[in-house]
XYZ file of C-alpha atoms in Angstrom:
205
model
C -8.170 11.888 -19.283
C -9.088 10.353 -15.786
C -7.365 11.285 -13.288
C -6.933 8.204 -10.433
C -4.602 7.498 -7.749
C -2.404 4.372 -8.161
C -1.510 2.759 -4.764
C 1.523 0.171 -5.005
C 1.390 -2.378 -1.916
C 4.154 -3.989 0.183
C 7.342 -2.766 -1.373
C 10.142 -2.244 -1.924
C 10.744 -5.128 -3.378
C 13.136 -6.058 -6.049
C 10.838 -4.744 -8.814
C 10.753 -1.431 -7.277
C 13.521 0.131 -9.274
C 11.904 -0.623 -12.840
C 8.469 0.775 -11.231
C 9.703 4.220 -10.830
C 11.505 3.872 -14.234
C 8.947 2.580 -16.032
C 6.433 5.489 -14.058
C 8.346 8.039 -16.492
C 7.800 10.896 -14.436
C 4.501 10.032 -13.356
C 3.550 10.188 -9.940
C 2.043 7.262 -7.704
C 1.655 6.698 -3.632
C 3.942 3.415 -2.067
C 1.782 1.786 0.889
C 5.322 -0.282 1.628
C 6.395 -2.483 4.435
C 8.843 -1.133 7.854
C 10.726 -4.839 7.843
C 11.782 -3.758 3.951
C 12.577 -0.189 4.576
C 14.075 -1.640 7.587
C 17.527 -2.328 5.195
C 20.205 -0.530 3.029
C 18.594 -1.065 -0.276
C 15.450 -0.565 0.744
C 15.688 2.280 2.471
C 18.299 4.125 -0.146
C 14.716 2.892 -2.145
C 12.074 4.783 -0.618
C 14.669 8.299 -1.220
C 14.646 7.825 -4.329
C 11.011 7.332 -4.391
C 10.622 10.439 -2.516
C 13.386 12.076 -4.497
C 11.026 11.265 -7.581
C 8.564 12.464 -6.439
C 6.050 9.831 -5.763
C 4.799 9.734 -2.224
C 5.288 7.204 1.034
C 2.070 5.412 3.270
C 2.983 3.484 6.374
C 1.695 -0.023 5.495
C 3.093 -1.766 8.737
C 6.149 -3.069 10.360
C 5.966 -6.944 9.798
C 2.675 -6.956 7.461
C 0.071 -8.457 9.877
C -4.302 -8.638 9.930
C -4.760 -6.526 12.983
C -7.663 -8.721 13.724
C -5.006 -11.330 14.418
C -2.605 -8.939 16.832
C -3.917 -6.611 19.884
C -3.608 -3.313 19.791
C -0.009 -2.698 22.148
C 1.233 -5.110 18.967
C -0.629 -2.774 16.340
C 0.883 0.782 17.566
C 4.382 -1.500 17.788
C 3.380 -1.967 14.336
C 2.683 1.277 13.402
C 5.153 3.639 14.568
C 8.560 1.306 13.805
C 7.704 1.904 10.213
C 5.866 5.332 11.274
C 9.890 6.778 12.537
C 11.198 5.095 9.225
C 9.524 7.318 6.943
C 10.393 10.171 8.761
C 13.490 9.749 8.583
C 13.190 9.276 4.739
C 11.159 12.683 4.266
C 14.109 14.290 6.568
C 16.483 13.209 4.505
C 15.114 14.017 1.535
C 13.827 17.572 2.203
C 10.111 17.191 2.587
C 6.376 16.507 4.902
C 5.544 13.398 5.273
C 1.624 13.722 4.274
C 1.132 10.548 7.452
C -0.923 8.195 4.754
C -2.382 5.069 6.160
C -3.023 1.906 4.084
C -4.573 -1.609 5.946
C -2.231 -3.839 5.392
C -4.685 -6.839 3.739
C -7.659 -3.677 4.466
C -8.655 -4.912 7.293
C -8.848 -2.704 10.082
C -8.610 -4.139 13.339
C -12.130 -5.141 14.150
C -12.490 -7.835 16.285
C -15.698 -9.416 14.080
C -13.118 -11.199 11.714
C -10.944 -13.531 14.924
C -12.047 -16.500 14.645
C -10.657 -17.332 18.291
C -11.728 -15.878 21.013
C -9.328 -15.133 22.811
C -8.369 -13.068 20.568
C -11.463 -10.280 21.537
C -10.855 -7.189 22.838
C -13.866 -4.404 23.487
C -14.138 -1.179 20.797
C -10.330 -2.445 19.388
C -10.809 -1.638 16.125
C -12.214 2.267 17.295
C -9.002 2.335 19.802
C -6.770 2.274 16.500
C -9.437 4.173 14.830
C -8.049 7.501 17.007
C -4.576 5.840 17.457
C -4.526 7.098 13.706
C -5.945 9.925 14.358
C -3.286 11.129 17.139
C -0.716 10.170 14.626
C -1.461 12.628 12.447
C -2.869 9.826 9.831
C -5.601 9.670 7.035
C -6.539 5.475 5.903
C -7.081 4.378 2.191
C -8.893 1.705 1.212
C -9.561 1.517 -2.784
C -11.520 1.639 -5.190
C -10.079 -0.808 -7.870
C -7.965 -3.998 -6.242
C -5.942 -5.276 -9.551
C -5.910 -8.757 -8.077
C -2.309 -8.764 -9.426
C -0.697 -10.693 -6.572
C -3.140 -13.091 -7.803
C -0.853 -13.827 -10.534
C 1.898 -15.425 -9.421
C -0.718 -18.570 -7.565
C 0.019 -21.290 -7.597
C -3.769 -23.165 -6.568
C -6.960 -22.837 -8.089
C -7.073 -19.090 -7.348
C -4.504 -17.652 -10.148
C -5.554 -14.996 -12.542
C -4.048 -15.010 -15.542
C -2.775 -11.691 -17.251
C -5.667 -10.244 -18.456
C -7.937 -10.944 -16.147
C -5.471 -8.228 -14.352
C -5.750 -6.205 -16.866
C -8.985 -5.804 -16.927
C -9.258 -5.450 -13.240
C -7.930 -2.547 -13.816
C -10.056 -1.416 -17.354
C -12.546 -0.752 -14.820
C -10.755 2.047 -13.151
C -13.232 5.459 -12.685
C -12.246 9.252 -12.670
C -10.831 9.107 -9.754
C -10.483 5.948 -8.062
C -8.120 4.305 -6.010
C -5.731 1.433 -8.273
C -4.302 -1.087 -5.671
C -1.750 -2.949 -6.961
C 1.217 -3.961 -5.368
C 5.268 -3.652 -6.062
C 5.709 -7.015 -8.397
C 6.400 -6.836 -11.768
C 3.370 -7.383 -12.937
C 2.761 -3.927 -12.329
C 6.565 -2.618 -13.653
C 6.559 -4.464 -16.763
C 2.320 -4.476 -17.816
C 0.238 -2.424 -15.131
C 2.269 1.378 -15.670
C 2.502 1.254 -19.059
C -0.540 0.328 -19.802
C -1.474 2.893 -17.853
C 0.557 5.596 -19.190
C 0.361 4.812 -22.465
C -3.290 4.206 -23.337
C -3.396 7.816 -22.933
C -6.455 7.771 -21.423
C -5.071 8.405 -17.508
C -3.510 11.050 -15.249
C -1.774 10.074 -12.303
C -2.160 11.763 -8.753
C -0.221 11.608 -5.347
C -3.504 11.189 -2.740
C -2.578 13.313 0.357
C -2.106 16.213 -1.999
């Protein structure tokens, strides 16, 4: 079997319960958004996720592009979500492994900023050092399912077959990016488990 790291971004959303159910005891890493955690239902979902043996990572509070906001705003995005995740881990009696993923994969690189007045010297480096100081390890991905494109209402929309073809490119040791969406719950996770070709691992262990 190929050992892979399934990472599920942007939750918890409406599909979260079905995702947990369809994992059937297999484990995944959920990079959660703070504003979704900052509700009673969202926080309860996070605690349930941890109780089932999954891991939760920090995916910022409101999912902005870090290259478009200043460093102090970036710190607030990270810290607010950190406090919520810390509380969830504490309540279930587990230690937070401090996993981080940049929204949109945007690490704050000034070269991505089209408006000159948003430029900050060494912001990318300051963000990197701040995450290290907080004890975070940052994770990107090797395989992007592009599952979100299945829900677009324009010429960038892709069908289920194209999403699954992206998933089937996964190699041993890859980090796979999916999102808290119905297609993940109903199609991607059942395929990964039922095919018998993959062994799901979590990041940070």
